[in-house]
Amino acid sequence: MTTTLDLQKLAHDIKQWGQELGFDQVGITDCDLTSEEPQLESWLAQNYHGEMEYMARYGLMRARPAELQPGTRSVVSVRMNYLPPLAKIAEVLDNPTQGYISRYALGRDYHKVLRNRLKQLGERIQHATGDLQFRPFVDSAPIMERPLADKAGLGWTGKHTLLINQHAGSFFFLGELLIDLALPVDEPTQPSCGNCSACLQICPTGAIVAPYQLDARRCISYLTIELNGPIPEEFRQLIGNRIYGCDDCQLICPWNRYAVTSAEHDFSPRHELHTPELLTLWSWDEKTFLKTTEGSPIRRIGFEKWQRNIAIALGNGPVSDEVIKALQAKQCETTELVQEHIAWALQQLQTKQIADDKKHARLIRCIYKGLPEH
């Protein structure tokens, strides 16, 4: 029979094995998320999950890992940094002719990377114990990974609802290994957001409706990735040049001064996606899209939504004959959904052109009359 001393050593070994496999931190907790259930029920009742039907499909099972994987007694929670060394975040966000892609999606699909490492970790634990049932999860099943990571001491839940680590910021992925062995658990860390509300104020669409409450229906990540139909017009200008996800609430967080860049090669940015020109992305056909995004999380949104998002970004960018002609050229060869967003983009550009023409005419009149420009 395994003794308490053996379990303490095993917990220590698990953390060491996890780091050897490339995880930046490993924590252990039980599977009791009873305290999260009222908040989950309230969030779903307010329909904050939008079209993400899978969030509501399993009800409170999301807060009950032992129901998801019968026999579960402990959860090994891991995190892995993903921020690339040369993220070029400001460079792209400040250039309206380029498309901004959330930094987590620049490299290989993290689901595959983390799940494979978690499987290896489970096998090492199984080999050490002789008999173990385990199951790895990486954002792939109804499980509340952020509260579990919070309980396991990997960080605290920030007001933007993401996990924050005082030594590493928030640019990291989470994963879980459910096991049928009761291990010593780690202590949660102390929440340290204090009076800061920067993430609430910076969100372009006001998706963080209150501290620790996110209305996903307003979130740019939801709008550009999860939403299948038209993006509501009230959000289109606010999206700017963000074509896949949004990092604003993380970028403004003071704790990300301590963000640690990733040493994982699989998360290195693909050249075509790092600082992409919108017109170049717009020129892709579906075959090019599928080939370029092979093994990338971007691929799952499909070509139609990819075009929809880029059309909005082009409409939010500077006016040029090249952009207008590029949009018009695809009007008859794409889907109704994309056509709707092309029409919107062209209207936006026309409105800006008219405003620019009026400003130019006003300047000419002032110069002609010898009056100062106002």
mmCIF file of C-alpha atoms in Angstrom, residues 282 321-333 342 346:
data_model
loop_
_atom_site.group_PDB
_atom_site.id
_atom_site.type_symbol
_atom_site.label_atom_id
_atom_site.label_comp_id
_atom_site.label_asym_id
_atom_site.label_seq_id
_atom_site.Cartn_x
_atom_site.Cartn_y
_atom_site.Cartn_z
ATOM 1 C CA TRP A 282 -7.434 38.732 -48.502
ATOM 2 C CA ASP A 321 -8.104 52.232 -54.640
ATOM 3 C CA GLU A 322 -6.247 48.934 -54.148
ATOM 4 C CA VAL A 323 -8.315 47.986 -51.103
ATOM 5 C CA ILE A 324 -11.604 49.006 -52.723
ATOM 6 C CA LYS A 325 -10.854 47.029 -55.892
ATOM 7 C CA ALA A 326 -9.758 43.993 -53.866
ATOM 8 C CA LEU A 327 -13.020 44.005 -51.914
ATOM 9 C CA GLN A 328 -15.150 44.530 -55.017
ATOM 10 C CA ALA A 329 -13.361 41.710 -56.855
ATOM 11 C CA LYS A 330 -14.598 39.120 -54.359
ATOM 12 C CA GLN A 331 -18.186 40.340 -54.102
ATOM 13 C CA CYS A 332 -19.529 37.830 -56.618
ATOM 14 C CA GLU A 333 -17.310 34.868 -55.779
ATOM 15 C CA ILE A 342 -17.695 43.327 -47.873
ATOM 16 C CA LEU A 346 -16.997 49.372 -48.783
#
